[in-house]
Tab-separated table of C-alpha atoms and ligand atoms in Angstrom:
chain	number	residue	atom	x	y	z
N	15	MET	CA	215.972	-108.921	0.504
N	16	PHE	CA	216.477	-106.845	-2.642
N	17	ALA	CA	215.231	-109.414	-5.143
N	18	GLN	CA	215.013	-113.148	-5.720
N	19	PHE	CA	218.172	-114.088	-7.636
N	20	ASP	CA	218.980	-117.323	-9.436
N	21	ASN	CA	222.096	-116.988	-11.558
N	22	SER	CA	221.920	-119.685	-14.201
N	23	TYR	CA	224.697	-118.145	-16.329
N	24	THR	CA	227.236	-118.651	-13.560
N	25	ARG	CA	226.480	-122.376	-13.717
N	26	LEU	CA	227.865	-122.470	-17.269
N	27	PRO	CA	231.562	-123.398	-17.708
N	28	ALA	CA	234.089	-120.926	-16.307
N	29	ARG	CA	235.241	-119.827	-19.786
N	30	PHE	CA	231.838	-118.127	-20.357
N	31	PHE	CA	232.391	-115.260	-17.925
N	32	THR	CA	234.614	-113.619	-15.312
N	33	ARG	CA	233.523	-112.615	-11.818
N	34	VAL	CA	233.915	-108.853	-11.410
N	35	SER	CA	233.076	-106.012	-9.086
N	36	ALA	CA	232.072	-102.441	-9.809
N	37	ASP	CA	234.450	-99.511	-9.482
N	38	ALA	CA	234.082	-97.340	-6.404
N	39	ALA	CA	231.586	-94.520	-6.777
N	40	ARG	CA	232.218	-91.511	-4.555
N	41	ALA	CA	228.659	-90.286	-4.153
N	42	PRO	CA	226.041	-92.543	-5.746
N	43	ARG	CA	222.733	-90.747	-6.166
N	44	LEU	CA	219.497	-92.082	-7.614
N	45	LEU	CA	218.436	-89.902	-10.550
N	46	ALA	CA	215.591	-91.969	-11.934
N	47	PHE	CA	213.850	-95.121	-10.808
N	48	ASN	CA	211.205	-97.143	-12.619
N	49	ASP	CA	208.735	-98.077	-9.878
N	50	ARG	CA	206.397	-100.029	-12.123
N	51	LEU	CA	209.196	-102.127	-13.527
N	52	ALA	CA	210.534	-102.700	-10.022
N	53	ASP	CA	207.086	-103.954	-8.992
N	54	ARG	CA	207.076	-106.274	-11.998
N	55	LEU	CA	210.427	-107.706	-10.907
N	56	GLY	CA	209.415	-108.091	-7.275
N	57	ILE	CA	211.894	-105.464	-6.061
N	58	THR	CA	210.438	-103.904	-2.925
N	59	GLU	CA	213.372	-101.708	-1.865
N	60	ARG	CA	212.453	-98.040	-2.220
N	61	ASP	CA	215.008	-96.249	-0.078
N	62	PRO	CA	216.801	-94.003	-2.594
N	63	ASP	CA	220.196	-94.182	-0.887
N	64	ARG	CA	220.110	-97.927	-0.583
N	65	LEU	CA	218.975	-98.228	-4.218
N	66	ALA	CA	221.744	-95.871	-5.340
N	67	ARG	CA	224.368	-97.992	-3.570
N	68	ILE	CA	223.070	-101.276	-4.966
N	69	LEU	CA	222.475	-99.995	-8.490
N	70	SER	CA	225.933	-98.467	-8.687
N	71	GLY	CA	227.446	-101.774	-7.643
N	72	GLN	CA	228.687	-100.466	-4.254
N	73	ASP	CA	226.603	-102.945	-2.257
N	74	VAL	CA	226.030	-106.399	-3.671
N	75	PRO	CA	222.580	-107.622	-2.685
N	76	THR	CA	222.125	-111.093	-1.255
N	77	GLY	CA	221.931	-113.665	-4.018
N	78	ALA	CA	223.621	-111.535	-6.679
N	79	ASP	CA	226.854	-112.824	-8.234
N	80	PRO	CA	228.304	-110.103	-10.500
N	81	ILE	CA	230.004	-111.261	-13.677
N	82	ALA	CA	231.152	-109.915	-17.020
N	83	GLN	CA	230.071	-112.081	-19.958
N	84	VAL	CA	232.478	-112.799	-22.776
N	85	TYR	CA	231.395	-112.572	-26.418
N	86	ALA	CA	232.716	-111.828	-29.884
N	87	GLY	CA	231.042	-110.029	-32.738
N	88	HIS	CA	231.060	-108.702	-36.260
N	89	GLN	CA	231.425	-104.942	-35.946
N	90	PHE	CA	230.597	-103.101	-39.174
N	91	GLY	CA	231.175	-106.380	-40.987
N	92	GLY	CA	234.607	-107.154	-39.528
N	93	PHE	CA	235.064	-109.930	-37.002
N	94	SER	CA	236.337	-109.159	-33.489
N	95	PRO	CA	237.038	-112.538	-31.872
N	96	GLN	CA	237.145	-111.136	-28.347
N	97	LEU	CA	234.694	-108.610	-26.976
N	98	GLY	CA	232.585	-108.931	-23.853
N	99	ASP	CA	231.049	-106.780	-21.155
N	100	GLY	CA	233.627	-104.013	-21.163
N	101	ARG	CA	231.552	-101.350	-19.444
N	102	ALA	CA	228.836	-103.374	-17.787
N	103	LEU	CA	228.393	-106.149	-15.314
N	104	LEU	CA	225.611	-108.634	-14.934
N	105	LEU	CA	224.493	-108.303	-11.332
N	106	GLY	CA	222.442	-111.447	-11.572
N	107	GLU	CA	219.234	-113.006	-12.822
N	108	VAL	CA	216.097	-111.902	-11.032
N	109	VAL	CA	213.200	-114.309	-10.792
N	110	ALA	CA	210.006	-112.251	-10.649
N	111	PRO	CA	207.034	-113.243	-8.470
N	112	ASP	CA	205.379	-114.842	-11.548
N	113	GLY	CA	208.491	-116.905	-12.257
N	114	ALA	CA	209.722	-114.872	-15.239
N	115	ARG	CA	213.482	-114.442	-15.343
N	116	PHE	CA	215.314	-111.171	-16.084
N	117	ASP	CA	218.959	-110.136	-16.278
N	118	LEU	CA	219.858	-107.127	-14.173
N	119	ALA	CA	222.922	-105.386	-15.604
N	120	LEU	CA	224.772	-102.266	-14.516
N	121	LYS	CA	226.019	-100.347	-17.547
N	122	GLY	CA	228.909	-98.008	-16.823
N	123	SER	CA	230.163	-99.828	-13.707
N	124	GLY	CA	233.863	-99.749	-14.556
N	125	ARG	CA	236.606	-101.829	-16.108
N	126	THR	CA	236.409	-105.587	-16.599
N	127	PRO	CA	238.837	-108.043	-18.234
N	128	TYR	CA	236.999	-107.263	-21.509
N	129	SER	CA	237.382	-103.476	-21.422
N	130	ARG	CA	240.321	-103.334	-23.839
N	131	ALA	CA	241.389	-99.668	-23.964
N	132	GLY	CA	238.107	-98.352	-22.533
N	133	ASP	CA	237.499	-97.068	-19.019
N	134	GLY	CA	234.356	-99.114	-18.512
N	135	LYS	CA	232.392	-96.021	-17.572
N	136	ALA	CA	229.421	-94.185	-18.940
N	137	TRP	CA	228.496	-90.554	-18.578
N	138	LEU	CA	225.052	-89.204	-17.922
N	139	GLY	CA	224.198	-88.562	-21.590
N	140	PRO	CA	224.082	-92.122	-22.968
N	141	VAL	CA	222.524	-93.368	-19.728
N	142	LEU	CA	219.554	-91.002	-19.949
N	143	ARG	CA	219.325	-91.488	-23.699
N	144	GLU	CA	218.997	-95.260	-23.339
N	145	TYR	CA	216.524	-94.777	-20.495
N	146	LEU	CA	214.233	-92.614	-22.639
N	147	LEU	CA	214.489	-94.614	-25.843
N	148	SER	CA	214.095	-98.058	-24.330
N	149	GLU	CA	211.166	-97.030	-22.132
N	150	PHE	CA	209.462	-95.445	-25.140
N	151	MET	CA	209.928	-98.653	-27.128
N	152	ALA	CA	208.510	-100.703	-24.254
N	153	ALA	CA	205.511	-98.360	-24.040
N	154	THR	CA	204.710	-99.077	-27.682
N	155	GLY	CA	204.782	-102.806	-26.905
N	156	LEU	CA	208.007	-103.496	-28.725
N	157	PRO	CA	210.385	-106.200	-27.429
N	158	THR	CA	213.255	-104.335	-25.789
N	159	THR	CA	215.542	-104.226	-22.806
N	160	ARG	CA	214.197	-101.865	-20.154
N	161	ALA	CA	215.573	-99.208	-17.844
N	162	LEU	CA	215.160	-99.757	-14.110
N	163	ALA	CA	217.292	-96.903	-12.851
N	164	ALA	CA	219.811	-94.187	-13.579
N	165	VAL	CA	222.346	-93.467	-10.871
N	166	ALA	CA	224.871	-90.627	-10.805
N	167	THR	CA	228.169	-91.964	-9.495
N	168	GLY	CA	229.659	-88.680	-8.304
N	169	GLU	CA	232.719	-89.569	-10.402
N	170	VAL	CA	234.035	-87.584	-13.336
N	171	VAL	CA	234.249	-89.418	-16.648
N	172	LEU	CA	236.728	-88.105	-19.189
N	173	ARG	CA	235.456	-87.844	-22.743
N	174	GLU	CA	236.139	-84.839	-24.997
N	175	ARG	CA	235.689	-83.003	-21.707
N	176	PRO	CA	235.064	-84.038	-18.088
N	177	LEU	CA	231.477	-85.237	-17.699
N	178	PRO	CA	229.358	-86.565	-14.835
N	179	GLY	CA	229.571	-90.333	-14.515
N	180	ALA	CA	226.409	-92.442	-14.374
N	181	ILE	CA	225.198	-96.033	-14.424
N	182	LEU	CA	222.113	-97.425	-16.112
N	183	THR	CA	220.416	-100.473	-14.642
N	184	ARG	CA	219.304	-102.443	-17.652
N	185	VAL	CA	216.718	-105.195	-17.459
N	186	ALA	CA	216.805	-107.776	-20.239
N	187	ALA	CA	215.158	-111.102	-20.994
N	188	SER	CA	218.808	-112.129	-21.288
N	189	HIS	CA	222.052	-110.797	-22.693
N	190	LEU	CA	222.601	-113.730	-25.060
N	191	ARG	CA	223.878	-112.303	-28.321
N	192	VAL	CA	224.704	-113.632	-31.766
N	193	GLY	CA	228.244	-112.658	-30.793
N	194	THR	CA	228.146	-114.992	-27.789
N	195	PHE	CA	227.707	-117.949	-30.152
N	196	GLU	CA	230.371	-116.554	-32.469
N	197	TYR	CA	232.861	-116.400	-29.601
N	198	PHE	CA	232.787	-120.164	-29.085
N	199	ALA	CA	232.338	-121.062	-32.754
N	200	ALA	CA	235.415	-119.019	-33.728
N	201	ARG	CA	237.422	-121.123	-31.279
N	202	ARG	CA	235.972	-124.334	-32.718
N	203	ASP	CA	234.664	-124.956	-29.195
N	204	ARG	CA	231.792	-127.276	-30.009
N	205	ASP	CA	231.077	-128.026	-26.363
N	206	GLY	CA	230.844	-124.303	-25.696
N	207	VAL	CA	228.409	-123.759	-28.561
N	208	GLY	CA	226.425	-126.773	-27.352
N	209	ALA	CA	226.242	-125.534	-23.762
N	210	LEU	CA	225.142	-122.111	-24.974
N	211	TYR	CA	222.523	-123.698	-27.218
N	212	ASP	CA	221.088	-125.650	-24.273
N	213	HIS	CA	221.128	-122.542	-22.114
N	214	THR	CA	219.357	-120.477	-24.802
N	215	ARG	CA	216.683	-123.119	-25.256
N	216	ALA	CA	216.036	-123.373	-21.543
N	217	ARG	CA	215.826	-119.631	-21.201
N	218	HIS	CA	213.877	-118.575	-24.287
N	219	TYR	CA	212.798	-121.447	-26.495
N	220	PRO	CA	211.661	-124.426	-24.423
N	221	ASP	CA	209.835	-125.930	-27.415
N	222	VAL	CA	212.840	-125.930	-29.716
N	223	ALA	CA	214.242	-129.406	-30.353
N	224	THR	CA	217.138	-128.861	-32.790
N	225	PRO	CA	219.673	-126.158	-33.688
N	226	PHE	CA	217.791	-125.720	-36.951
N	227	ASP	CA	214.585	-125.025	-35.038
N	228	LEU	CA	216.444	-122.519	-32.891
N	229	ILE	CA	217.691	-120.472	-35.817
N	230	ASP	CA	214.212	-120.647	-37.342
N	231	ALA	CA	212.661	-119.343	-34.118
N	232	VAL	CA	215.216	-116.552	-33.707
N	233	ILE	CA	214.714	-115.511	-37.333
N	234	GLY	CA	210.981	-115.324	-36.640
N	235	ARG	CA	211.426	-113.027	-33.663
N	236	GLN	CA	214.036	-110.837	-35.343
N	237	ALA	CA	211.910	-110.482	-38.493
N	238	THR	CA	209.029	-109.127	-36.427
N	239	LEU	CA	211.325	-106.925	-34.383
N	240	ILE	CA	212.903	-105.241	-37.400
N	241	ALA	CA	209.494	-104.699	-39.014
N	242	ARG	CA	208.374	-102.963	-35.845
N	243	TRP	CA	211.518	-100.823	-35.721
N	244	LEU	CA	210.771	-99.683	-39.242
N	245	GLY	CA	207.214	-98.903	-38.229
N	246	LEU	CA	208.467	-96.462	-35.597
N	247	GLY	CA	211.093	-94.831	-37.814
N	248	PHE	CA	213.737	-96.324	-35.528
N	249	ILE	CA	217.386	-96.507	-36.514
N	250	HIS	CA	219.419	-98.699	-34.181
N	251	GLY	CA	222.718	-97.351	-35.408
N	252	VAL	CA	225.057	-100.226	-34.431
N	253	MET	CA	223.522	-103.467	-35.649
N	254	ASN	CA	226.703	-105.391	-34.967
N	255	THR	CA	226.209	-109.074	-34.195
N	256	ASP	CA	227.136	-108.441	-30.554
N	257	ASN	CA	224.149	-106.097	-30.398
N	258	THR	CA	221.686	-108.648	-31.797
N	259	THR	CA	219.940	-110.754	-29.171
N	260	LEU	CA	218.742	-114.345	-29.161
N	261	SER	CA	215.658	-113.280	-27.219
N	262	GLY	CA	214.475	-110.986	-30.007
N	263	GLU	CA	214.711	-107.884	-27.832
N	264	THR	CA	216.201	-104.596	-28.966
N	265	ILE	CA	219.467	-104.056	-27.113
N	266	ASP	CA	222.220	-101.423	-26.844
N	267	TYR	CA	220.855	-97.994	-27.529
N	268	GLY	CA	224.074	-96.214	-28.362
N	269	PRO	CA	223.641	-93.854	-31.291
N	270	ALA	CA	220.047	-95.066	-31.756
N	271	ALA	CA	217.564	-92.436	-32.925
N	272	PHE	CA	214.142	-91.937	-34.468
N	273	MET	CA	213.998	-90.194	-37.785
N	274	GLU	CA	211.985	-87.060	-38.361
N	275	ALA	CA	211.452	-86.485	-42.106
N	276	TYR	CA	211.112	-89.860	-43.815
N	277	HIS	CA	214.089	-90.975	-45.862
N	278	VAL	CA	215.397	-94.512	-46.211
N	279	ASP	CA	219.031	-93.370	-46.194
N	280	THR	CA	218.771	-91.692	-42.786
N	281	VAL	CA	221.817	-92.286	-40.554
N	282	TYR	CA	222.628	-90.482	-37.312
N	283	SER	CA	225.548	-92.449	-35.921
N	284	SER	CA	228.793	-90.500	-36.135
N	285	ILE	CA	230.783	-93.690	-36.746
N	286	ASP	CA	228.578	-95.093	-39.525
N	287	SER	CA	230.338	-93.249	-42.349
N	288	PHE	CA	229.104	-95.558	-45.113
N	289	GLY	CA	225.524	-95.841	-43.925
N	290	ARG	CA	225.794	-99.590	-43.330
N	291	TYR	CA	223.136	-99.329	-40.623
N	292	ALA	CA	220.932	-96.709	-42.306
N	293	TYR	CA	217.169	-96.931	-41.714
N	294	GLY	CA	216.505	-98.675	-45.005
N	295	ASN	CA	219.360	-101.183	-44.675
N	296	GLN	CA	218.273	-102.699	-41.372
N	297	ALA	CA	216.159	-105.428	-42.960
N	298	GLN	CA	219.149	-106.669	-44.974
N	299	ILE	CA	221.590	-106.381	-42.093
N	300	ILE	CA	219.515	-108.569	-39.806
N	301	VAL	CA	219.588	-111.333	-42.436
N	302	TRP	CA	223.373	-111.019	-42.540
N	303	ASN	CA	223.489	-111.210	-38.731
N	304	MET	CA	221.286	-114.295	-38.721
N	305	ALA	CA	223.661	-115.877	-41.248
N	306	GLN	CA	226.472	-115.394	-38.703
N	307	LEU	CA	224.352	-117.078	-36.037
N	308	ALA	CA	223.570	-119.915	-38.434
N	309	SER	CA	227.268	-120.423	-39.226
N	310	ALA	CA	227.975	-120.790	-35.516
N	311	LEU	CA	225.060	-123.131	-34.817
N	312	LEU	CA	225.806	-125.268	-37.855
N	313	MET	CA	228.742	-126.636	-35.851
N	314	LEU	CA	226.232	-128.639	-33.868
N	315	GLU	CA	225.078	-130.612	-36.917
N	316	ASP	CA	226.823	-133.979	-37.162
N	317	ASP	CA	227.013	-133.627	-40.921
N	318	ALA	CA	227.178	-129.901	-41.574
N	319	SER	CA	227.594	-130.127	-45.351
N	320	ALA	CA	224.559	-132.386	-45.676
N	321	ALA	CA	222.535	-129.987	-43.544
N	322	LEU	CA	223.722	-126.874	-45.342
N	323	PRO	CA	221.115	-126.621	-48.142
N	324	ARG	CA	218.254	-126.665	-45.637
N	325	TRP	CA	219.900	-123.963	-43.507
N	326	GLN	CA	220.639	-121.922	-46.608
N	327	ALA	CA	216.998	-122.114	-47.682
N	328	LEU	CA	215.910	-120.924	-44.254
N	329	LEU	CA	218.133	-117.850	-44.522
N	330	ASN	CA	217.048	-117.212	-48.106
N	331	GLY	CA	213.480	-117.187	-46.872
N	332	MET	CA	214.093	-114.536	-44.221
N	333	PRO	CA	213.627	-111.423	-46.414
N	334	ALA	CA	210.119	-112.613	-47.296
N	335	ARG	CA	209.325	-113.101	-43.605
N	336	ILE	CA	210.536	-109.595	-42.801
N	337	ASP	CA	208.518	-108.201	-45.649
N	338	ALA	CA	205.354	-109.966	-44.508
N	339	ALA	CA	205.871	-108.569	-41.017
N	340	ARG	CA	206.552	-105.127	-42.468
N	341	MET	CA	203.330	-105.242	-44.487
N	342	ALA	CA	201.365	-106.154	-41.361
N	343	VAL	CA	202.958	-103.299	-39.404
N	344	PHE	CA	202.569	-100.665	-42.112
N	345	GLY	CA	199.150	-101.960	-43.083
N	346	ARG	CA	197.932	-101.083	-39.593
N	347	LYS	CA	199.659	-97.722	-39.856
N	348	ILE	CA	197.437	-96.860	-42.820
N	349	GLY	CA	194.301	-98.368	-41.287
N	350	LEU	CA	194.292	-101.935	-42.627
N	351	ALA	CA	193.693	-104.496	-39.908
N	352	ASP	CA	195.082	-107.309	-42.084
N	353	ALA	CA	197.088	-106.068	-45.034
N	354	THR	CA	197.668	-108.533	-47.868
N	355	PRO	CA	200.497	-108.556	-50.435
N	356	ASP	CA	198.075	-106.681	-52.718
N	357	ASP	CA	198.390	-103.702	-50.385
N	358	ALA	CA	202.151	-103.394	-50.895
N	359	GLY	CA	201.642	-100.853	-53.673
N	360	LEU	CA	199.592	-98.599	-51.437
N	361	ILE	CA	202.017	-98.820	-48.526
N	362	ASP	CA	205.179	-98.343	-50.539
N	363	GLY	CA	203.436	-95.659	-52.599
N	364	LEU	CA	202.766	-93.624	-49.482
N	365	LEU	CA	206.325	-94.053	-48.248
N	366	ALA	CA	207.673	-92.976	-51.633
N	367	ILE	CA	205.723	-89.718	-51.601
N	368	MET	CA	206.615	-89.144	-47.944
N	369	GLN	CA	210.255	-89.347	-48.928
N	370	ARG	CA	209.775	-86.981	-51.870
N	371	GLY	CA	207.596	-84.665	-49.813
N	372	GLN	CA	209.973	-84.699	-46.787
N	373	ALA	CA	207.043	-85.617	-44.567
N	374	ASP	CA	207.678	-86.045	-40.840
N	375	PHE	CA	207.345	-89.800	-40.230
N	376	THR	CA	205.600	-89.702	-36.844
N	377	ASN	CA	203.352	-86.704	-37.379
N	378	THR	CA	202.215	-87.763	-40.845
N	379	PHE	CA	201.102	-91.227	-39.729
N	380	ARG	CA	199.458	-89.849	-36.611
N	381	ALA	CA	197.571	-87.262	-38.644
N	382	LEU	CA	196.350	-90.075	-40.900
N	383	ALA	CA	194.804	-91.609	-37.790
N	384	ASP	CA	193.370	-88.393	-36.414
N	385	ASP	CA	191.840	-86.630	-39.388
N	386	MET	CA	192.847	-88.713	-42.388
N	387	ASN	CA	194.011	-85.652	-44.250
N	388	VAL	CA	197.730	-85.111	-44.184
N	389	ARG	CA	198.318	-83.027	-47.315
N	390	ASP	CA	199.850	-80.187	-45.295
N	391	HIS	CA	202.561	-82.532	-44.035
N	392	PHE	CA	204.074	-82.699	-47.521
N	393	LEU	CA	206.369	-80.114	-49.014
N	394	ASP	CA	204.165	-80.491	-52.076
N	395	PRO	CA	200.613	-81.251	-50.833
N	396	GLY	CA	199.666	-82.382	-54.329
N	397	LEU	CA	201.630	-85.575	-53.679
N	398	PHE	CA	199.073	-86.621	-51.073
N	399	ASP	CA	196.096	-85.488	-53.172
N	400	ALA	CA	197.211	-87.882	-55.890
N	401	PHE	CA	197.628	-90.753	-53.427
N	402	ALA	CA	194.520	-90.272	-51.287
N	403	PRO	CA	191.704	-91.559	-53.569
N	404	ALA	CA	193.110	-95.093	-53.881
N	405	TRP	CA	193.752	-95.230	-50.150
N	406	ARG	CA	190.262	-94.032	-49.244
N	407	ALA	CA	188.741	-96.541	-51.665
N	408	ARG	CA	190.691	-99.375	-50.001
N	409	LEU	CA	189.616	-98.209	-46.527
N	410	ALA	CA	185.961	-98.541	-47.510
N	411	SER	CA	186.167	-102.279	-46.799
N	412	GLU	CA	187.695	-101.791	-43.318
N	413	ALA	CA	185.529	-101.766	-40.193
N	414	ASP	CA	187.209	-98.988	-38.182
N	415	PRO	CA	190.448	-97.873	-39.815
N	416	GLN	CA	190.956	-94.893	-37.530
N	417	ALA	CA	190.837	-97.101	-34.449
N	418	VAL	CA	193.445	-99.370	-36.063
N	419	MET	CA	195.683	-96.400	-36.874
N	420	ARG	CA	195.377	-94.795	-33.464
N	421	ILE	CA	196.979	-97.757	-31.768
N	422	ALA	CA	199.580	-98.214	-34.515
N	423	ASN	CA	200.759	-94.604	-34.801
N	424	PRO	CA	202.170	-92.943	-31.684
N	425	VAL	CA	201.502	-89.259	-31.081
N	426	LEU	CA	205.134	-88.673	-30.270
N	427	ILE	CA	208.601	-90.139	-30.187
N	428	PRO	CA	211.669	-89.122	-28.173
N	429	ARG	CA	212.839	-86.597	-30.730
N	430	ASN	CA	216.608	-86.201	-30.856
N	431	HIS	CA	216.686	-82.525	-29.996
N	432	ARG	CA	214.409	-83.129	-27.007
N	433	VAL	CA	216.592	-85.971	-25.757
N	434	GLU	CA	219.610	-83.719	-26.147
N	435	GLU	CA	217.839	-80.896	-24.295
N	436	ALA	CA	216.953	-83.257	-21.410
N	437	ILE	CA	220.570	-84.429	-21.187
N	438	GLN	CA	221.980	-80.898	-21.206
N	439	ALA	CA	219.631	-79.888	-18.391
N	440	ALA	CA	220.492	-83.020	-16.385
N	441	VAL	CA	224.187	-82.206	-16.642
N	442	THR	CA	223.456	-78.908	-14.885
N	443	GLY	CA	221.477	-80.783	-12.211
N	444	ASP	CA	217.990	-80.122	-13.575
N	445	MET	CA	216.125	-83.418	-14.096
N	446	ALA	CA	212.774	-81.771	-14.898
N	447	PRO	CA	213.043	-81.875	-18.736
N	448	PHE	CA	214.049	-85.563	-18.549
N	449	GLU	CA	211.110	-86.366	-16.290
N	450	ARG	CA	208.678	-84.497	-18.502
N	451	LEU	CA	209.945	-86.149	-21.686
N	452	LEU	CA	209.893	-89.570	-20.022
N	453	ALA	CA	206.294	-89.073	-18.911
N	454	ALA	CA	205.336	-88.081	-22.461
N	455	VAL	CA	207.096	-90.871	-24.345
N	456	THR	CA	205.881	-93.583	-21.988
N	457	ASP	CA	202.273	-92.636	-22.754
N	458	PRO	CA	202.853	-92.310	-26.479
N	459	PHE	CA	199.365	-92.953	-27.850
N	460	THR	CA	197.603	-90.248	-25.835
N	461	ASP	CA	197.441	-86.735	-27.228
N	462	HIS	CA	198.079	-84.580	-24.151
N	463	THR	CA	197.743	-80.830	-24.777
N	464	ALA	CA	200.482	-80.291	-22.210
N	465	HIS	CA	202.915	-82.220	-24.427
N	466	ALA	CA	202.061	-80.461	-27.692
N	467	ASP	CA	205.508	-78.869	-28.001
N	468	LEU	CA	207.169	-82.293	-27.846
N	469	LYS	CA	205.449	-83.256	-31.107
N	470	ILE	CA	207.127	-80.519	-33.101
N	471	PRO	CA	210.038	-81.607	-35.316
N	472	ALA	CA	213.395	-79.955	-34.840
N	473	SER	CA	213.988	-76.680	-36.612
N	474	PRO	CA	217.156	-76.362	-38.694
N	475	GLU	CA	218.753	-74.532	-35.753
N	476	ASN	CA	218.148	-77.204	-33.098
N	477	ALA	CA	218.236	-80.312	-35.298
N	478	VAL	CA	220.538	-83.088	-34.091
N	479	THR	CA	222.250	-84.495	-37.150
N	480	GLN	CA	224.703	-86.842	-35.428
N	481	THR	CA	224.516	-89.215	-32.494
N	482	PHE	CA	227.363	-90.903	-30.659
N	483	CYS	CA	227.990	-94.338	-29.184
N	484	GLY	CA	228.605	-92.563	-25.909
N	485	THR	CA	231.392	-94.834	-24.787
D	64	LIG	P1	228.909	-101.313	-28.453
D	64	LIG	O1	229.158	-101.339	-29.929
D	64	LIG	O2	228.656	-99.928	-27.935
D	64	LIG	O3	227.852	-102.277	-28.081
D	64	LIG	O4	230.265	-101.754	-27.721
D	64	LIG	C1	231.132	-102.699	-28.299
D	64	LIG	C2	232.145	-103.210	-27.298
D	64	LIG	O5	232.926	-102.156	-26.751
D	64	LIG	C3	231.531	-103.946	-26.120
D	64	LIG	O6	232.323	-105.076	-25.860
D	64	LIG	C4	231.631	-102.951	-24.998
D	64	LIG	O7	231.689	-103.569	-23.743
D	64	LIG	C5	232.903	-102.206	-25.328
D	64	LIG	N1	232.913	-100.850	-24.789
D	64	LIG	C6	232.153	-99.812	-25.184
D	64	LIG	N2	232.402	-98.725	-24.440
D	64	LIG	C7	233.346	-99.060	-23.530
D	64	LIG	C8	234.022	-98.361	-22.473
D	64	LIG	N3	233.775	-97.090	-22.172
D	64	LIG	N4	234.916	-99.062	-21.746
D	64	LIG	C9	235.180	-100.341	-22.013
D	64	LIG	N5	234.587	-101.043	-22.984
D	64	LIG	C10	233.672	-100.421	-23.744
D	65	LIG	MG1	227.035	-103.707	-27.375
């Protein structure tokens, strides 16, 4: 037996999904496998060939029931009424030995009824990129989908040039998206929205009693999530509503990237020409996305117009919730175990001089933890000299600020040029740089001498200025 499956999504009405199978893969080969995550899920299979066949969709394990889920979504603000798993299939829901339930999805498995013009495939680049980024996020304790495996298919995928095809096995608390609710709401399918609401409650929010409570709970999780993204310098890149989960996990690492020098306007995604999803816009965008979820759920109120003011007030209150979460996150980053609103000046003051001083986000915060003097990280060290006295005075009332900072500020991140380097090597058949980078970013709070080079920001020559969805 590969795993214990129980596929609750396939018990929903037929209009929620389509049964699919993966495209043939000539020579599936296991490139990376996450043993610890497999243990967590109760997957005992370790034969690489058998794993490669299952995780490329060639063999369907007992109990699995592969489907493509349908959804809709606002993409860059415009509504697409019909999206869905176009390059992924949901193999099934795994019930772990402790009873926890996880979706197992194969990303890059071939065309489905929702593929539109796409080929449903992925090449090695985006697969390894998502593997590295999501496993780093998980290692910092952030809610995220995980990577169980990367499999080379032996097929050629045509992009700007022929590239090696690959499939990522993604593990998620679920794949329920804001866009899934929008799909049924846009069709005025109240029964569909209701069934999805019941399913979401059962899966993630057993204590929720009303649609209003559900949106409140999702807002709570998303507020914390976005604050934690900001605290890592993370830029998701495609915060479309179909990439925003009900579970509160980060999902869909396409053009996602971590910034180097701090600047709120940082954008890497090649398709985000107007900076809609720039680093500093993410807190506003999530409110907008939650408003789309609210509009869909409001259908379930018997008297929607009577309910509206209360729902509106909930959404209006979200920015303050994000900001409170952001203060807690950044408070710890500067050594405050419990930051209060009075500390906002200190936190935002530091960020303002980091932006002016082009300070590397990760290295500056980590140096604060290690030796508390970071003046050399600023283009103009005087900026830090002017800031430091107030900060040190505030730290005087903290028990052990360095201990707080050391677990809030990772030593390293998957820097874009290192991710790129690992991908380029993998394309030539050399997995060593990927394995080394993965080992480093999944132990991100330990300062290993052997990983010192991975801490260094990109030079102008090897800087990656654009990232791609990788479709
Ligand atoms: P994304 O913004 O990357 O999350 O993708 C948006 C939509 O495009 C989803 O419905 C995907 O399934 C679909 N899509 C992305 N890439 C492909 C592809 N290569 N083939 C088919 N569908 C795709
Ligand atoms: Mg997506």
